[in-house]
Coordinates of C-alpha atoms in Angstrom, one line a residue:
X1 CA 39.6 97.9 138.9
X2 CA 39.3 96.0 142.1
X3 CA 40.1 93.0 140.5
X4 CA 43.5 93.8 139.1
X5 CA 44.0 96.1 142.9
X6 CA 43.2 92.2 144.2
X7 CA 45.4 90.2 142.0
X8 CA 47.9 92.6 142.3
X9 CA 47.4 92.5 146.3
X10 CA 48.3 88.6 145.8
X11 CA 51.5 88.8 144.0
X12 CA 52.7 90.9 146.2
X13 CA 52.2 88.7 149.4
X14 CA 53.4 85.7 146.9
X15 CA 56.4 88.1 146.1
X16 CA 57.3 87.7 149.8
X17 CA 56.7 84.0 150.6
X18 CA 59.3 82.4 149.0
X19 CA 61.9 84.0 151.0
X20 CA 60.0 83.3 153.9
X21 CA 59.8 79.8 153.2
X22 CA 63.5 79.9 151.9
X23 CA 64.6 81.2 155.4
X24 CA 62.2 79.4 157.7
X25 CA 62.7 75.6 156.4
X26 CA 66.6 75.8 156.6
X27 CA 66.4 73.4 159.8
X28 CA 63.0 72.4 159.5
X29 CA 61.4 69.5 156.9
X30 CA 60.0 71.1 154.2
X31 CA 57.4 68.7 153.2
X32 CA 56.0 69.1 156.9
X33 CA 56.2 72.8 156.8
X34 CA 53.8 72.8 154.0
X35 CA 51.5 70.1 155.8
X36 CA 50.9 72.0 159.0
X37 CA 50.6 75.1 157.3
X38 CA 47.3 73.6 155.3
X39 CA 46.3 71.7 158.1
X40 CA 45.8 75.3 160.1
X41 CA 45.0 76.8 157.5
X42 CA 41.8 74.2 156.4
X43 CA 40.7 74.6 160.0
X44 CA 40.6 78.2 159.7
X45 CA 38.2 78.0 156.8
X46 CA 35.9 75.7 158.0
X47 CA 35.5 77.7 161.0
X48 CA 34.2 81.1 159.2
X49 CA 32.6 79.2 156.0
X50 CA 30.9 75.8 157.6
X51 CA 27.7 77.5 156.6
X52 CA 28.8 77.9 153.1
X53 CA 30.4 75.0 152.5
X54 CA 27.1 72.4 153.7
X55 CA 25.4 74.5 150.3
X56 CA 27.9 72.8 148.1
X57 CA 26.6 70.3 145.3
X58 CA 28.2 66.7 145.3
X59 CA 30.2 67.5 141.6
X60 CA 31.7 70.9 142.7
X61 CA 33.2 68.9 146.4
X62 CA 34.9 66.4 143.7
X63 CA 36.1 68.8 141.1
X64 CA 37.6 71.5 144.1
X65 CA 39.1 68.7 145.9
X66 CA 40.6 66.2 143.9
X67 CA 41.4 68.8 140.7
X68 CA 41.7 72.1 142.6
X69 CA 43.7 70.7 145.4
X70 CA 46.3 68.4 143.3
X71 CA 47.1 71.4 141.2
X72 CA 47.9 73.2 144.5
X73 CA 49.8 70.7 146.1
X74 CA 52.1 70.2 143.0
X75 CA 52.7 73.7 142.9
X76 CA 53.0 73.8 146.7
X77 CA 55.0 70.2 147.0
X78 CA 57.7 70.9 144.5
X79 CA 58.0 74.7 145.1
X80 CA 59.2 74.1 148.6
X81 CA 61.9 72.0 147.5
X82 CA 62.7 73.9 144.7
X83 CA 63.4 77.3 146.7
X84 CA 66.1 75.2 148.6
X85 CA 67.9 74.1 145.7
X86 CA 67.8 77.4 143.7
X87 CA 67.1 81.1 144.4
X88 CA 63.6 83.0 145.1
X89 CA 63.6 84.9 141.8
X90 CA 64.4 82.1 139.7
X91 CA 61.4 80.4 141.1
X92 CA 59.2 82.7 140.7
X93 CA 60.7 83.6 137.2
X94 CA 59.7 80.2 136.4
X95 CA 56.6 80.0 137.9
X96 CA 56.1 83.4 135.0
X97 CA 55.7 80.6 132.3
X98 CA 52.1 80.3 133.5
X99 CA 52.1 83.1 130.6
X100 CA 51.9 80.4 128.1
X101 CA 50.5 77.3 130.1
X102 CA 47.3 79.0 130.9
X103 CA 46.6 80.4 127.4
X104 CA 47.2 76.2 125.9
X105 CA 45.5 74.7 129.1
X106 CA 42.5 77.2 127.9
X107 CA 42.4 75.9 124.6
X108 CA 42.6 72.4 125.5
X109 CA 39.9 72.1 128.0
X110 CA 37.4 75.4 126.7
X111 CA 38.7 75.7 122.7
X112 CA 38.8 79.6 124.3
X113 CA 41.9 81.3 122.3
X114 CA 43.4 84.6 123.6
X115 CA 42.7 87.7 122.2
X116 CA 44.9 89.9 120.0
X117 CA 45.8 92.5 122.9
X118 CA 46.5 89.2 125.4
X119 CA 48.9 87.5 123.1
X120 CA 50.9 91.2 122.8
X121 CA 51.1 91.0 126.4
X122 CA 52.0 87.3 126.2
X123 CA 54.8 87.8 123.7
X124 CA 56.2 91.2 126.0
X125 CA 55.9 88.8 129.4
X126 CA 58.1 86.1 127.2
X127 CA 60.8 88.2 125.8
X128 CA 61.0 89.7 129.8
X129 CA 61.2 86.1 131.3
X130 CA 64.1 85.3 128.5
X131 CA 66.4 87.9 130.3
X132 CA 66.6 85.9 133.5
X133 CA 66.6 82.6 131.9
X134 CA 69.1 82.0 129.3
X135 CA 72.3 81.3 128.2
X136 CA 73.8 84.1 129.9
X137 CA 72.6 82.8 133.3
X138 CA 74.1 80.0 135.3
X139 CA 73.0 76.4 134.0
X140 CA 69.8 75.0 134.8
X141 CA 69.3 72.9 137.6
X142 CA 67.6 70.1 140.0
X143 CA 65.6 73.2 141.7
X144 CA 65.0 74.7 138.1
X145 CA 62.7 71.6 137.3
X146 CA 61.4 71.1 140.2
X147 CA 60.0 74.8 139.6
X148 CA 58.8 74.3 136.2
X149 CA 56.9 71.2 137.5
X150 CA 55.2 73.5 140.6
X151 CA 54.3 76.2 137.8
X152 CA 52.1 73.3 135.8
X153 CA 50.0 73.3 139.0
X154 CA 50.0 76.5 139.1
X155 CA 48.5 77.4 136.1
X156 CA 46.4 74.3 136.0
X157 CA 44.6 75.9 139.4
X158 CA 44.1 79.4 137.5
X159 CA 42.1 77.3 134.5
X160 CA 40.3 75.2 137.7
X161 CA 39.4 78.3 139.9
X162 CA 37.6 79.9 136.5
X163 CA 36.0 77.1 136.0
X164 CA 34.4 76.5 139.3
X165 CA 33.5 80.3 139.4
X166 CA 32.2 81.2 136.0
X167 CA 30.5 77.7 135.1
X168 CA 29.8 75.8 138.6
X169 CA 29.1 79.0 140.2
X170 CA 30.5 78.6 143.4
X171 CA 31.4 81.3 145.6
X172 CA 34.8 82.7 146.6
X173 CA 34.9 81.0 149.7
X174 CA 34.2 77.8 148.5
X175 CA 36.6 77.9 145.7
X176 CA 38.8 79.0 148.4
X177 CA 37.9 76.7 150.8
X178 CA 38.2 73.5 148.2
X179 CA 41.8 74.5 147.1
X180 CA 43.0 74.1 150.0
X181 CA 41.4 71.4 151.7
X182 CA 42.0 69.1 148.6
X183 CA 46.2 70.5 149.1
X184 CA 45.9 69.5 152.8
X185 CA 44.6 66.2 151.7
X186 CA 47.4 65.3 149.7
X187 CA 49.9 66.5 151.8
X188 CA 48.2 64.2 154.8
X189 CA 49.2 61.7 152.4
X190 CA 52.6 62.6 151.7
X191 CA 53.5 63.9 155.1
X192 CA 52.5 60.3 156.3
X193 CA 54.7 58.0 154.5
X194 CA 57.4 60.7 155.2
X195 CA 56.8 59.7 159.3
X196 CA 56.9 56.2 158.7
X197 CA 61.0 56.5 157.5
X198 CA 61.4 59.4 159.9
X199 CA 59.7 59.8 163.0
X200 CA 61.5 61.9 164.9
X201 CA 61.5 64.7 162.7
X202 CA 57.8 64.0 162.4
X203 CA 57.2 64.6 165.6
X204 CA 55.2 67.5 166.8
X205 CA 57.7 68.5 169.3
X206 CA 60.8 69.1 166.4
X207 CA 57.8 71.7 165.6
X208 CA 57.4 73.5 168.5
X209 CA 61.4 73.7 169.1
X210 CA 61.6 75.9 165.7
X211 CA 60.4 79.5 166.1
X212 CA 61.5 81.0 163.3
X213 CA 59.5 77.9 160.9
X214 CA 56.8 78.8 163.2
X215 CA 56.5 82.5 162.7
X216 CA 56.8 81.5 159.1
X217 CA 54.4 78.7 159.0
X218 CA 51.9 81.6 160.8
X219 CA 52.9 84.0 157.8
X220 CA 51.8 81.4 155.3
X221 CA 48.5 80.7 156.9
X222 CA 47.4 84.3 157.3
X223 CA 49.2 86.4 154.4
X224 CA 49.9 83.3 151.8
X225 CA 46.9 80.9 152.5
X226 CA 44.0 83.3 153.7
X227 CA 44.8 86.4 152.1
X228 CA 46.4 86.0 148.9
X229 CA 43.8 83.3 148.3
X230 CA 40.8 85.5 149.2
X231 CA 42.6 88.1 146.9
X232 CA 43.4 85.7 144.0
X233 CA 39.5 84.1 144.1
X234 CA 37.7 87.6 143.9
X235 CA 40.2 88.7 141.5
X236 CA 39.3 85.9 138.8
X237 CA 35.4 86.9 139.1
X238 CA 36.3 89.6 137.5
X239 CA 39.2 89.2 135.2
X240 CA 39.8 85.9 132.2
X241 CA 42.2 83.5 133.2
X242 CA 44.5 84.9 130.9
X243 CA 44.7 88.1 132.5
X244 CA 45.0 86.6 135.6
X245 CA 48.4 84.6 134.4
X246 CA 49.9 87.9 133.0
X247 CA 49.4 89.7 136.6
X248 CA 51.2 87.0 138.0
X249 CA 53.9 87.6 135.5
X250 CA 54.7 90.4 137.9
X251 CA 56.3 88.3 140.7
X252 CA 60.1 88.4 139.6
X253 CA 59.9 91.9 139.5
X254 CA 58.3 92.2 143.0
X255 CA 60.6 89.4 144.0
X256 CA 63.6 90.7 143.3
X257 CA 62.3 94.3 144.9
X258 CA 61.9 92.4 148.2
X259 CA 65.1 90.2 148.0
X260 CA 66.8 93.5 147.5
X261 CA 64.9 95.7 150.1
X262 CA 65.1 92.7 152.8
X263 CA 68.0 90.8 152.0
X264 CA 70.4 93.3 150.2
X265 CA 70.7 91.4 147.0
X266 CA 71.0 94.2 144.4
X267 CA 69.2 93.5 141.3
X268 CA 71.2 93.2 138.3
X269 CA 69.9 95.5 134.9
X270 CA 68.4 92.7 133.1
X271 CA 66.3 91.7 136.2
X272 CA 65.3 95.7 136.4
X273 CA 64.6 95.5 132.8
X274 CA 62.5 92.2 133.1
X275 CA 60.3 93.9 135.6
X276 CA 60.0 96.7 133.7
X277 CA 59.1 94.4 130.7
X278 CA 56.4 92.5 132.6
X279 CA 54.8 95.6 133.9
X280 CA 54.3 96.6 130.1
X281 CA 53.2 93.3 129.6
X282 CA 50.8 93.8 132.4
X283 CA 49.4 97.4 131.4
X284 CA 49.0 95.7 127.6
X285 CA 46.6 93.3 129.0
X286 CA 45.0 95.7 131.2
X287 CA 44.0 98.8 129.5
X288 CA 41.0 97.7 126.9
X289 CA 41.0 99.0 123.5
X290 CA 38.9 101.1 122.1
X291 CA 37.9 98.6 119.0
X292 CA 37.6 96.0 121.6
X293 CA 34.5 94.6 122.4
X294 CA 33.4 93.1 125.8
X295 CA 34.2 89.7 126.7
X296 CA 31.9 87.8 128.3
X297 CA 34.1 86.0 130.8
X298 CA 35.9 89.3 131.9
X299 CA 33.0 90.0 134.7
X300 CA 32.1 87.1 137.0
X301 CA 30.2 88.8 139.4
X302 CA 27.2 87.8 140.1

């Protein structure tokens, strides 16, 4: 139970960020927003888990930061940019097809296929994500792909995080810790060239002058970066991959409760019905069968 009370806890902070990052980067670079968040945020970490992190073996250092952390940093990299040129729910409706890209990124790298109860819930999470995006909806665009191309990271860090835990065994805050460090990284990198062709936004001072990117950079750290991640990590000891991916499934829905609750944006009946639809889709994956046995990956704990 406290793994689905953890992933659950994580969606719901994720819910929230992207209109946090919507509203706080409107004068501020994005790409810079996202760098000094996991700059903070990596210092954070290595202040509470230095002693854990000297224990880690060569192998699991290479695999958490150059795998772990370019799957974060393409989901974080293009997300950002795609939240600009789109709206929150459509992002994170998007970022829903991790519904099908974790089950086939599971096959590809551990020949692992879903059960019979996980590809009801799969089918139910489709059918809800094909009410918001369709022919009925407005066109697709720039921010549209830029989504899609965050939500291959995303689902390539669920398949890495189970990896690490159930067959390197590393601990949550290592995992954690990895993830992040690896994103911060790569956007060193990126954030880098982008002060070579403009320094003046690059300068710490265009920082410090924006208090609302500020107070949202601070809400990414703590909520997005410390606790969702804690939350997301000792969620997947304890539930598959694929489970995982169908929680998250749950985003529009919580989404669009915030946009309305926050921002007034009344949801229309299909994006009620979607919500409604992915919740089945969650409770489907959820409650075990009777006839169903035990799966060996669904406990990680040690």
């Amino acid at each position: 139970m406290f793994g689905y009370l953890a992933v659950l806890g994580a969606v719901l902070i994720w819910g929230l960020s992207y209109i946090v990052m919507k509203s706080t980067t409107a004068e501020y670079p994005q790409l810079l927003f996202q760098f000094w968040r996991y700059v903070a945020v990596s210092l954070v970490y290595l202040a509470i888990f230095h002693r854990s992190l000297r224990a880690m073996p060569g192998r699991i250092w290479r695999m958490g930061l150059v795998g772990l952390g370019l799957a974060n940093f393409v989901l974080g990299f293009f997300s950002i940019y795609a939240v600009q040129l789109t709206t929150p729910t459509r992002v994170v409706v998007i970022n829903s097809f991790i519904i099908g890209v974790v089950p086939l990124l599971r096959w590809v790298y551990d020949r692992c296929k879903p059960t019979r109860q996980e590809k009801v819930a799969i089918v139910i999470a489709i059918a809800a994500i094909a009410l918001l995006i369709g022919p009925q909806e407005q066109g697709l665009n720039l921010g549209d792909g830029l989504a899609f191309i965050g939500m291959i990271g995303y689902a390539y860090s669920i398949v890495l995080t189970h990896r690490l835990l159930a067959e390197e065994r590393a601990t949550v805050s290592q995992v954690s810790f990895l993830g992040i460090a690896g994103c911060t990284l790569f956007f060193a990198a990126a954030a880098a060239v982008y002060a070579i062709f403009n320094k003046e936004a690059a300068a710490l001072s265009a920082l410090t002058s924006q208090p609302e990117t500020l107070a949202g950079i601070a809400y990414m750290v703590v909520f997005v970066s410390l606790a969702a991640n804690l939350l997301q990590v000792h969620g997947q000891r304890r539930l598959p991959p694929i489970t995982v991916s169908i929680l998250f499934c749950l985003e529009p829905a919580v989404t669009a409760a915030l946009d309305y609750a926050l921002l007034g944006n009344k949801p229309s009946f299909r994006v009620l019905l979607c919500g409604l639809l992915l919740i089945v889709a969650t409770l489907t994956a959820a409650i075990p069968l009777k006839s169903s046995r035990p799966r060996k990956e669904a406990t990680l704990d040690r």
